[in-house]
Amino acid sequence: MSETLLDIRKMELRYGAAVAVRDISLCVKRGQLVAIIGNNGAGKSSLVRGATGLVRPSGGEVVFKGEDTTRLAAHRKVARGLVMVPEGRLLFPDQTVEDNLILGAYAHGGLKGEKARAALDKVLALFPRLKERLRQQAGSMSGGEQQMLAIARGLMGEPDLLIIDELSLGLAPKIVNQLMGVLAELNRAGLTILLVEQLASYALAIADHAYVIANGRVAHEGPSAELARNPDVMAAFLGKKKHAA
Ligand SMILES: Nc1ncnc2c1ncn2[C@@H]1O[C@H](COP(=O)(O)OP(=O)(O)OP(=O)(O)O)[C@@H](O)[C@H]1O
Ligand SMILES: [Mg+2]
């Protein structure tokens, strides 16, 4: 059986009096692609911010690679291999593509010199489009290219687990399909991924296992193929775009 990388146990997360996450448990094993789906305001981002340490959970535990990291600062978790591509990408728009990538390496454990160069070469081999645009300002690229850059920046930290919050945000369906294909490929090559996504059918098409979050709780959980056939789950996403493939 493969190693459990991320084990969230009974997490609770509050913003003042407002409870965003109530008693959520979730598990990601090495090699898996796990999806978290759920509508607007369900608590998906709060859950992963709690997991990465960007927001301190008010209850429960976040165990990463067997270590209780609940109270560990976000940058320390990054150094341990827990990297997130945040909702909205948060690139440095005035900096070049190359600088964004190098900054990613710095933030993700301080790769420098030769090591940073080697990580950069590896990432650019995966994303030739970024290689062509190395000297271009990140903010001048298309939304899809910027999301690609955000993923590439995350990979610069050589993560054990890459969390991606809302891959599809602001992107056309064709681009979302392309990027989902990139994630599926990265996963096949061995990367463990936790994908947060409002467009449920896209995420279920590439994930092994999925959690449906509603009102800060897990409403459903199971193999993606099963959830995609579950009428209750699909009813919750009526009106959302269906995956074409
Ligand atoms: N910084 C914050 N301060 C106060 N309340 C917040 C904050 N961030 C989120 N919330 C609230 O917490 C709840 C969960 O929000 P969250 O962003 O986690 O949902 P989400 O599932 O990621 O939604 P979306 O699909 O819109 O990204 C919502 O009610 C939201 O208004
Ligand atoms: Mg969100």
PDB file of C-alpha atoms and ligand atoms in Angstrom:
ATOM      1  CA  MET A   1       0.000   0.000   0.000  1.00  0.00           C
ATOM      2  CA  SER A   2       1.329   3.418  -0.858  1.00  0.00           C
ATOM      3  CA  GLU A   3       2.322   5.977   1.738  1.00  0.00           C
ATOM      4  CA  THR A   4      -0.244   8.472   3.015  1.00  0.00           C
ATOM      5  CA  LEU A   5       1.175  11.887   2.151  1.00  0.00           C
ATOM      6  CA  LEU A   6      -1.509  14.177   3.499  1.00  0.00           C
ATOM      7  CA  ASP A   7      -3.869  13.190   6.284  1.00  0.00           C
ATOM      8  CA  ILE A   8      -6.306  15.881   7.385  1.00  0.00           C
ATOM      9  CA  ARG A   9      -8.067  14.793  10.547  1.00  0.00           C
ATOM     10  CA  LYS A  10     -11.240  16.495  11.712  1.00  0.00           C
ATOM     11  CA  MET A  11     -10.195  19.959  10.601  1.00  0.00           C
ATOM     12  CA  GLU A  12     -12.146  22.956  11.766  1.00  0.00           C
ATOM     13  CA  LEU A  13     -11.308  26.434  10.461  1.00  0.00           C
ATOM     14  CA  ARG A  14     -12.952  29.698  11.459  1.00  0.00           C
ATOM     15  CA  TYR A  15     -12.736  33.313  10.396  1.00  0.00           C
ATOM     16  CA  GLY A  16     -13.718  35.004  13.641  1.00  0.00           C
ATOM     17  CA  ALA A  17     -17.144  33.609  14.501  1.00  0.00           C
ATOM     18  CA  ALA A  18     -17.767  32.249  10.983  1.00  0.00           C
ATOM     19  CA  VAL A  19     -16.986  28.555  10.563  1.00  0.00           C
ATOM     20  CA  ALA A  20     -15.689  27.785   7.039  1.00  0.00           C
ATOM     21  CA  VAL A  21     -14.568  24.180   7.637  1.00  0.00           C
ATOM     22  CA  ARG A  22     -16.373  21.861  10.075  1.00  0.00           C
ATOM     23  CA  ASP A  23     -14.920  18.489  10.932  1.00  0.00           C
ATOM     24  CA  ILE A  24     -13.381  17.564   7.562  1.00  0.00           C
ATOM     25  CA  SER A  25     -11.145  14.500   7.253  1.00  0.00           C
ATOM     26  CA  LEU A  26      -9.349  13.838   3.983  1.00  0.00           C
ATOM     27  CA  CYS A  27      -6.501  11.650   2.844  1.00  0.00           C
ATOM     28  CA  VAL A  28      -4.112  11.759  -0.131  1.00  0.00           C
ATOM     29  CA  LYS A  29      -1.776   8.856  -0.861  1.00  0.00           C
ATOM     30  CA  ARG A  30       1.458   9.110  -2.836  1.00  0.00           C
ATOM     31  CA  GLY A  31       0.779   8.806  -6.553  1.00  0.00           C
ATOM     32  CA  GLN A  32      -2.902   9.749  -6.360  1.00  0.00           C
ATOM     33  CA  LEU A  33      -4.750  12.575  -8.048  1.00  0.00           C
ATOM     34  CA  VAL A  34      -7.471  13.561  -5.594  1.00  0.00           C
ATOM     35  CA  ALA A  35     -10.137  16.163  -6.352  1.00  0.00           C
ATOM     36  CA  ILE A  36     -12.023  18.447  -3.988  1.00  0.00           C
ATOM     37  CA  ILE A  37     -15.185  19.700  -5.644  1.00  0.00           C
ATOM     38  CA  GLY A  38     -17.984  21.897  -4.361  1.00  0.00           C
ATOM     39  CA  ASN A  39     -19.857  25.068  -5.168  1.00  0.00           C
ATOM     40  CA  ASN A  40     -18.978  28.676  -4.387  1.00  0.00           C
ATOM     41  CA  GLY A  41     -18.216  29.307  -0.737  1.00  0.00           C
ATOM     42  CA  ALA A  42     -18.326  25.597   0.193  1.00  0.00           C
ATOM     43  CA  GLY A  43     -15.037  25.883   2.083  1.00  0.00           C
ATOM     44  CA  LYS A  44     -12.646  24.313  -0.444  1.00  0.00           C
ATOM     45  CA  SER A  45     -10.029  27.068  -0.378  1.00  0.00           C
ATOM     46  CA  SER A  46     -10.270  27.356   3.390  1.00  0.00           C
ATOM     47  CA  LEU A  47      -9.615  23.628   3.695  1.00  0.00           C
ATOM     48  CA  VAL A  48      -6.440  23.768   1.581  1.00  0.00           C
ATOM     49  CA  ARG A  49      -5.285  27.014   3.204  1.00  0.00           C
ATOM     50  CA  GLY A  50      -5.630  25.240   6.514  1.00  0.00           C
ATOM     51  CA  ALA A  51      -3.671  22.281   5.146  1.00  0.00           C
ATOM     52  CA  THR A  52      -0.808  24.435   3.828  1.00  0.00           C
ATOM     53  CA  GLY A  53      -0.619  26.610   6.935  1.00  0.00           C
ATOM     54  CA  LEU A  54      -1.679  29.866   5.267  1.00  0.00           C
ATOM     55  CA  VAL A  55      -4.528  29.988   7.764  1.00  0.00           C
ATOM     56  CA  ARG A  56      -4.265  28.258  11.142  1.00  0.00           C
ATOM     57  CA  PRO A  57      -7.040  25.687  11.647  1.00  0.00           C
ATOM     58  CA  SER A  58      -9.008  26.083  14.867  1.00  0.00           C
ATOM     59  CA  GLY A  59      -9.302  22.346  15.352  1.00  0.00           C
ATOM     60  CA  GLY A  60      -8.075  18.979  14.153  1.00  0.00           C
ATOM     61  CA  GLU A  61      -4.732  17.884  12.725  1.00  0.00           C
ATOM     62  CA  VAL A  62      -2.820  18.151   9.478  1.00  0.00           C
ATOM     63  CA  VAL A  63      -0.382  15.254   9.177  1.00  0.00           C
ATOM     64  CA  PHE A  64       2.064  15.456   6.260  1.00  0.00           C
ATOM     65  CA  LYS A  65       4.424  12.546   5.528  1.00  0.00           C
ATOM     66  CA  GLY A  66       3.725  11.180   8.980  1.00  0.00           C
ATOM     67  CA  GLU A  67       4.544  14.418  10.825  1.00  0.00           C
ATOM     68  CA  ASP A  68       1.992  16.537  12.672  1.00  0.00           C
ATOM     69  CA  THR A  69       2.352  19.853  10.817  1.00  0.00           C
ATOM     70  CA  THR A  70      -0.820  21.522  12.136  1.00  0.00           C
ATOM     71  CA  ARG A  71       1.029  24.393  13.723  1.00  0.00           C
ATOM     72  CA  LEU A  72       3.891  24.609  11.239  1.00  0.00           C
ATOM     73  CA  ALA A  73       4.302  27.872   9.266  1.00  0.00           C
ATOM     74  CA  ALA A  74       3.440  27.680   5.560  1.00  0.00           C
ATOM     75  CA  HIS A  75       7.035  28.169   4.339  1.00  0.00           C
ATOM     76  CA  ARG A  76       8.221  25.293   6.518  1.00  0.00           C
ATOM     77  CA  LYS A  77       5.602  23.019   4.980  1.00  0.00           C
ATOM     78  CA  VAL A  78       6.718  24.110   1.517  1.00  0.00           C
ATOM     79  CA  ALA A  79      10.270  23.121   2.427  1.00  0.00           C
ATOM     80  CA  ARG A  80       8.907  19.676   3.393  1.00  0.00           C
ATOM     81  CA  GLY A  81       7.330  19.262  -0.043  1.00  0.00           C
ATOM     82  CA  LEU A  82       3.782  20.602   0.407  1.00  0.00           C
ATOM     83  CA  VAL A  83       3.344  23.207  -2.318  1.00  0.00           C
ATOM     84  CA  MET A  84       0.215  25.071  -3.394  1.00  0.00           C
ATOM     85  CA  VAL A  85      -0.752  26.900  -6.578  1.00  0.00           C
ATOM     86  CA  PRO A  86      -3.120  29.428  -4.996  1.00  0.00           C
ATOM     87  CA  GLU A  87      -6.547  30.451  -6.234  1.00  0.00           C
ATOM     88  CA  GLY A  88      -6.054  33.367  -8.647  1.00  0.00           C
ATOM     89  CA  ARG A  89      -2.445  32.248  -9.351  1.00  0.00           C
ATOM     90  CA  LEU A  90      -0.794  35.215  -7.562  1.00  0.00           C
ATOM     91  CA  LEU A  91       2.028  35.648 -10.056  1.00  0.00           C
ATOM     92  CA  PHE A  92       4.266  38.705 -10.141  1.00  0.00           C
ATOM     93  CA  PRO A  93       2.764  40.262 -13.291  1.00  0.00           C
ATOM     94  CA  ASP A  94       5.523  42.842 -13.900  1.00  0.00           C
ATOM     95  CA  GLN A  95       8.304  40.282 -13.559  1.00  0.00           C
ATOM     96  CA  THR A  96       9.401  38.023 -16.386  1.00  0.00           C
ATOM     97  CA  VAL A  97       8.352  34.399 -16.693  1.00  0.00           C
ATOM     98  CA  GLU A  98      11.891  33.397 -15.726  1.00  0.00           C
ATOM     99  CA  ASP A  99      11.908  35.578 -12.613  1.00  0.00           C
ATOM    100  CA  ASN A 100       8.546  34.152 -11.519  1.00  0.00           C
ATOM    101  CA  LEU A 101       9.971  30.655 -11.841  1.00  0.00           C
ATOM    102  CA  ILE A 102      13.169  31.508  -9.978  1.00  0.00           C
ATOM    103  CA  LEU A 103      11.153  33.218  -7.249  1.00  0.00           C
ATOM    104  CA  GLY A 104       9.130  30.012  -7.038  1.00  0.00           C
ATOM    105  CA  ALA A 105      12.282  28.034  -6.451  1.00  0.00           C
ATOM    106  CA  TYR A 106      13.354  30.513  -3.797  1.00  0.00           C
ATOM    107  CA  ALA A 107      10.020  30.430  -1.994  1.00  0.00           C
ATOM    108  CA  HIS A 108       9.932  26.655  -2.208  1.00  0.00           C
ATOM    109  CA  GLY A 109      13.048  25.903  -0.248  1.00  0.00           C
ATOM    110  CA  GLY A 110      15.720  28.232  -1.550  1.00  0.00           C
ATOM    111  CA  LEU A 111      17.076  26.402  -4.588  1.00  0.00           C
ATOM    112  CA  LYS A 112      20.012  28.468  -5.821  1.00  0.00           C
ATOM    113  CA  GLY A 113      22.596  28.532  -8.597  1.00  0.00           C
ATOM    114  CA  GLU A 114      23.095  25.215 -10.359  1.00  0.00           C
ATOM    115  CA  LYS A 115      20.214  23.513  -8.590  1.00  0.00           C
ATOM    116  CA  ALA A 116      17.773  26.255  -9.540  1.00  0.00           C
ATOM    117  CA  ARG A 117      19.035  26.101 -13.121  1.00  0.00           C
ATOM    118  CA  ALA A 118      18.539  22.316 -13.225  1.00  0.00           C
ATOM    119  CA  ALA A 119      15.003  22.654 -11.786  1.00  0.00           C
ATOM    120  CA  LEU A 120      14.277  25.390 -14.346  1.00  0.00           C
ATOM    121  CA  ASP A 121      15.490  23.245 -17.258  1.00  0.00           C
ATOM    122  CA  LYS A 122      13.311  20.362 -16.092  1.00  0.00           C
ATOM    123  CA  VAL A 123      10.199  22.517 -15.785  1.00  0.00           C
ATOM    124  CA  LEU A 124      10.808  24.223 -19.137  1.00  0.00           C
ATOM    125  CA  ALA A 125      11.109  20.824 -20.815  1.00  0.00           C
ATOM    126  CA  LEU A 126       7.588  20.125 -19.536  1.00  0.00           C
ATOM    127  CA  PHE A 127       6.277  23.516 -20.687  1.00  0.00           C
ATOM    128  CA  PRO A 128       7.961  24.507 -23.961  1.00  0.00           C
ATOM    129  CA  ARG A 129       5.489  27.384 -24.302  1.00  0.00           C
ATOM    130  CA  LEU A 130       7.027  29.012 -21.227  1.00  0.00           C
ATOM    131  CA  LYS A 131      10.510  28.471 -22.601  1.00  0.00           C
ATOM    132  CA  GLU A 132       9.576  30.580 -25.624  1.00  0.00           C
ATOM    133  CA  ARG A 133       8.336  33.323 -23.319  1.00  0.00           C
ATOM    134  CA  LEU A 134      11.035  33.359 -20.652  1.00  0.00           C
ATOM    135  CA  ARG A 135      11.781  37.085 -21.028  1.00  0.00           C
ATOM    136  CA  GLN A 136       8.148  38.126 -21.394  1.00  0.00           C
ATOM    137  CA  GLN A 137       6.311  39.815 -18.521  1.00  0.00           C
ATOM    138  CA  ALA A 138       4.108  37.251 -16.805  1.00  0.00           C
ATOM    139  CA  GLY A 139       1.133  39.647 -16.802  1.00  0.00           C
ATOM    140  CA  SER A 140       1.232  40.004 -20.580  1.00  0.00           C
ATOM    141  CA  MET A 141       0.502  36.324 -21.193  1.00  0.00           C
ATOM    142  CA  SER A 142      -2.913  34.725 -21.742  1.00  0.00           C
ATOM    143  CA  GLY A 143      -4.831  33.362 -18.751  1.00  0.00           C
ATOM    144  CA  GLY A 144      -4.024  29.778 -19.742  1.00  0.00           C
ATOM    145  CA  GLU A 145      -0.329  30.543 -20.052  1.00  0.00           C
ATOM    146  CA  GLN A 146      -0.379  32.278 -16.673  1.00  0.00           C
ATOM    147  CA  GLN A 147      -1.975  29.223 -15.073  1.00  0.00           C
ATOM    148  CA  MET A 148       0.683  27.089 -16.748  1.00  0.00           C
ATOM    149  CA  LEU A 149       3.325  29.391 -15.238  1.00  0.00           C
ATOM    150  CA  ALA A 150       1.717  29.122 -11.800  1.00  0.00           C
ATOM    151  CA  ILE A 151       1.860  25.313 -12.047  1.00  0.00           C
ATOM    152  CA  ALA A 152       5.448  25.439 -13.322  1.00  0.00           C
ATOM    153  CA  ARG A 153       6.395  27.760 -10.454  1.00  0.00           C
ATOM    154  CA  GLY A 154       4.914  25.228  -8.038  1.00  0.00           C
ATOM    155  CA  LEU A 155       6.934  22.438  -9.646  1.00  0.00           C
ATOM    156  CA  MET A 156      10.144  24.458  -9.141  1.00  0.00           C
ATOM    157  CA  GLY A 157       9.860  23.535  -5.473  1.00  0.00           C
ATOM    158  CA  GLU A 158      10.009  19.820  -6.406  1.00  0.00           C
ATOM    159  CA  PRO A 159       6.913  19.060  -4.336  1.00  0.00           C
ATOM    160  CA  ASP A 160       5.834  15.701  -2.964  1.00  0.00           C
ATOM    161  CA  LEU A 161       2.275  17.011  -3.101  1.00  0.00           C
ATOM    162  CA  LEU A 162       1.067  19.796  -5.372  1.00  0.00           C
ATOM    163  CA  ILE A 163      -2.226  21.417  -4.385  1.00  0.00           C
ATOM    164  CA  ILE A 164      -3.939  23.443  -7.110  1.00  0.00           C
ATOM    165  CA  ASP A 165      -6.791  25.734  -6.104  1.00  0.00           C
ATOM    166  CA  GLU A 166      -9.247  26.407  -8.992  1.00  0.00           C
ATOM    167  CA  LEU A 167      -7.333  25.448 -12.091  1.00  0.00           C
ATOM    168  CA  SER A 168     -10.185  26.660 -14.308  1.00  0.00           C
ATOM    169  CA  LEU A 169     -10.608  30.146 -12.839  1.00  0.00           C
ATOM    170  CA  GLY A 170     -11.378  32.595 -15.663  1.00  0.00           C
ATOM    171  CA  LEU A 171     -10.336  30.187 -18.425  1.00  0.00           C
ATOM    172  CA  ALA A 172     -12.193  29.036 -21.546  1.00  0.00           C
ATOM    173  CA  PRO A 173     -13.327  25.365 -21.594  1.00  0.00           C
ATOM    174  CA  LYS A 174     -10.804  24.440 -24.283  1.00  0.00           C
ATOM    175  CA  ILE A 175      -7.935  25.785 -22.167  1.00  0.00           C
ATOM    176  CA  VAL A 176      -9.289  24.070 -19.038  1.00  0.00           C
ATOM    177  CA  ASN A 177      -9.294  20.770 -20.959  1.00  0.00           C
ATOM    178  CA  GLN A 178      -5.692  21.311 -22.036  1.00  0.00           C
ATOM    179  CA  LEU A 179      -4.542  22.093 -18.508  1.00  0.00           C
ATOM    180  CA  MET A 180      -6.443  19.104 -17.095  1.00  0.00           C
ATOM    181  CA  GLY A 181      -4.503  17.021 -19.644  1.00  0.00           C
ATOM    182  CA  VAL A 182      -1.247  18.505 -18.339  1.00  0.00           C
ATOM    183  CA  LEU A 183      -2.198  17.566 -14.753  1.00  0.00           C
ATOM    184  CA  ALA A 184      -3.138  14.029 -15.795  1.00  0.00           C
ATOM    185  CA  GLU A 185       0.245  13.706 -17.505  1.00  0.00           C
ATOM    186  CA  LEU A 186       2.150  15.034 -14.486  1.00  0.00           C
ATOM    187  CA  ASN A 187       0.251  12.560 -12.320  1.00  0.00           C
ATOM    188  CA  ARG A 188       1.071   9.660 -14.643  1.00  0.00           C
ATOM    189  CA  ALA A 189       4.727  10.708 -14.377  1.00  0.00           C
ATOM    190  CA  GLY A 190       4.472  10.256 -10.597  1.00  0.00           C
ATOM    191  CA  LEU A 191       3.377  13.608  -9.158  1.00  0.00           C
ATOM    192  CA  THR A 192       0.783  13.469  -6.384  1.00  0.00           C
ATOM    193  CA  ILE A 193      -1.892  16.130  -6.912  1.00  0.00           C
ATOM    194  CA  LEU A 194      -4.744  17.543  -4.846  1.00  0.00           C
ATOM    195  CA  LEU A 195      -6.974  19.494  -7.222  1.00  0.00           C
ATOM    196  CA  VAL A 196      -9.594  21.930  -5.931  1.00  0.00           C
ATOM    197  CA  GLU A 197     -12.081  22.626  -8.671  1.00  0.00           C
ATOM    198  CA  GLN A 198     -15.553  24.101  -9.024  1.00  0.00           C
ATOM    199  CA  LEU A 199     -16.042  22.524 -12.463  1.00  0.00           C
ATOM    200  CA  ALA A 200     -16.770  19.096 -11.048  1.00  0.00           C
ATOM    201  CA  SER A 201     -17.035  17.093 -14.240  1.00  0.00           C
ATOM    202  CA  TYR A 202     -13.599  18.212 -15.441  1.00  0.00           C
ATOM    203  CA  ALA A 203     -11.988  17.267 -12.143  1.00  0.00           C
ATOM    204  CA  LEU A 204     -13.813  13.930 -11.853  1.00  0.00           C
ATOM    205  CA  ALA A 205     -12.620  13.031 -15.370  1.00  0.00           C
ATOM    206  CA  ILE A 206      -8.955  12.988 -14.301  1.00  0.00           C
ATOM    207  CA  ALA A 207      -9.047  12.251 -10.538  1.00  0.00           C
ATOM    208  CA  ASP A 208      -8.804   8.813  -8.895  1.00  0.00           C
ATOM    209  CA  HIS A 209     -10.739   9.804  -5.828  1.00  0.00           C
ATOM    210  CA  ALA A 210     -12.832  12.830  -4.924  1.00  0.00           C
ATOM    211  CA  TYR A 211     -14.450  14.663  -2.045  1.00  0.00           C
ATOM    212  CA  VAL A 212     -17.555  16.788  -2.461  1.00  0.00           C
ATOM    213  CA  ILE A 213     -17.553  19.688   0.009  1.00  0.00           C
ATOM    214  CA  ALA A 214     -20.737  21.517   0.954  1.00  0.00           C
ATOM    215  CA  ASN A 215     -21.191  23.981   3.823  1.00  0.00           C
ATOM    216  CA  GLY A 216     -17.771  23.190   5.248  1.00  0.00           C
ATOM    217  CA  ARG A 217     -18.377  19.427   5.421  1.00  0.00           C
ATOM    218  CA  VAL A 218     -17.699  16.372   3.272  1.00  0.00           C
ATOM    219  CA  ALA A 219     -21.053  15.665   1.603  1.00  0.00           C
ATOM    220  CA  HIS A 220     -19.813  12.727  -0.511  1.00  0.00           C
ATOM    221  CA  GLU A 221     -16.551  10.883  -0.962  1.00  0.00           C
ATOM    222  CA  GLY A 222     -15.400   8.059  -3.214  1.00  0.00           C
ATOM    223  CA  PRO A 223     -13.762   6.944  -6.433  1.00  0.00           C
ATOM    224  CA  SER A 224     -14.307   9.652  -9.064  1.00  0.00           C
ATOM    225  CA  ALA A 225     -16.040   7.321 -11.484  1.00  0.00           C
ATOM    226  CA  GLU A 226     -18.597   6.443  -8.795  1.00  0.00           C
ATOM    227  CA  LEU A 227     -19.224  10.052  -7.838  1.00  0.00           C
ATOM    228  CA  ALA A 228     -19.650  10.991 -11.506  1.00  0.00           C
ATOM    229  CA  ARG A 229     -22.466   8.406 -11.701  1.00  0.00           C
ATOM    230  CA  ASN A 230     -24.062   9.476  -8.428  1.00  0.00           C
ATOM    231  CA  PRO A 231     -27.272  11.408  -9.209  1.00  0.00           C
ATOM    232  CA  ASP A 232     -27.119  13.325  -5.887  1.00  0.00           C
ATOM    233  CA  VAL A 233     -23.623  14.560  -6.674  1.00  0.00           C
ATOM    234  CA  MET A 234     -24.417  15.503 -10.226  1.00  0.00           C
ATOM    235  CA  ALA A 235     -27.650  17.215  -9.172  1.00  0.00           C
ATOM    236  CA  ALA A 236     -25.574  19.473  -6.951  1.00  0.00           C
ATOM    237  CA  PHE A 237     -23.691  20.607 -10.038  1.00  0.00           C
ATOM    238  CA  LEU A 238     -26.571  21.046 -12.454  1.00  0.00           C
ATOM    239  CA  GLY A 239     -25.939  24.089 -14.560  1.00  0.00           C
ATOM    240  CA  LYS A 240     -22.188  23.578 -14.318  1.00  0.00           C
ATOM    241  CA  LYS A 241     -20.311  22.840 -17.511  1.00  0.00           C
ATOM    242  CA  LYS A 242     -20.087  19.179 -18.427  1.00  0.00           C
ATOM    243  CA  HIS A 243     -16.800  17.681 -19.489  1.00  0.00           C
ATOM    244  CA  ALA A 244     -16.676  16.939 -23.189  1.00  0.00           C
ATOM    245  CA  ALA A 245     -14.311  13.954 -23.221  1.00  0.00           C
TER     246      ALA A 245
HETATM  247  N1  LIG B   1     -10.592  35.666   4.694  1.00  0.00           N
HETATM  248  C1  LIG B   1     -11.871  35.410   4.999  1.00  0.00           C
HETATM  249  N2  LIG B   1     -12.502  36.044   6.000  1.00  0.00           N
HETATM  250  C2  LIG B   1     -13.777  35.756   6.327  1.00  0.00           C
HETATM  251  N3  LIG B   1     -14.522  34.820   5.718  1.00  0.00           N
HETATM  252  C3  LIG B   1     -13.949  34.154   4.726  1.00  0.00           C
HETATM  253  C4  LIG B   1     -12.589  34.390   4.297  1.00  0.00           C
HETATM  254  N4  LIG B   1     -12.305  33.557   3.276  1.00  0.00           N
HETATM  255  C5  LIG B   1     -13.427  32.819   3.068  1.00  0.00           C
HETATM  256  N5  LIG B   1     -14.403  33.162   3.919  1.00  0.00           N
HETATM  257  C6  LIG B   1     -15.750  32.561   4.020  1.00  0.00           C
HETATM  258  O1  LIG B   1     -15.579  31.180   4.294  1.00  0.00           O
HETATM  259  C7  LIG B   1     -16.503  30.407   3.541  1.00  0.00           C
HETATM  260  C8  LIG B   1     -15.769  29.424   2.674  1.00  0.00           C
HETATM  261  O2  LIG B   1     -15.034  30.150   1.689  1.00  0.00           O
HETATM  262  P1  LIG B   1     -13.943  29.463   0.758  1.00  0.00           P
HETATM  263  O3  LIG B   1     -13.244  30.551   0.037  1.00  0.00           O
HETATM  264  O4  LIG B   1     -13.152  28.511   1.534  1.00  0.00           O
HETATM  265  O5  LIG B   1     -14.884  28.656  -0.255  1.00  0.00           O
HETATM  266  P2  LIG B   1     -14.569  27.995  -1.651  1.00  0.00           P
HETATM  267  O6  LIG B   1     -15.246  26.685  -1.651  1.00  0.00           O
HETATM  268  O7  LIG B   1     -13.117  28.028  -1.919  1.00  0.00           O
HETATM  269  O8  LIG B   1     -15.324  28.980  -2.655  1.00  0.00           O
HETATM  270  P3  LIG B   1     -14.965  29.438  -4.141  1.00  0.00           P
HETATM  271  O9  LIG B   1     -15.493  28.359  -5.016  1.00  0.00           O
HETATM  272  O10 LIG B   1     -15.714  30.714  -4.309  1.00  0.00           O
HETATM  273  O11 LIG B   1     -13.485  29.592  -4.267  1.00  0.00           O
HETATM  274  C9  LIG B   1     -17.356  31.406   2.769  1.00  0.00           C
HETATM  275  O12 LIG B   1     -18.520  31.640   3.485  1.00  0.00           O
HETATM  276  C10 LIG B   1     -16.487  32.633   2.705  1.00  0.00           C
HETATM  277  O13 LIG B   1     -17.262  33.795   2.621  1.00  0.00           O
HETATM  278 MG    MG B   2     -11.977  28.856  -3.398  1.00  0.00          MG
END
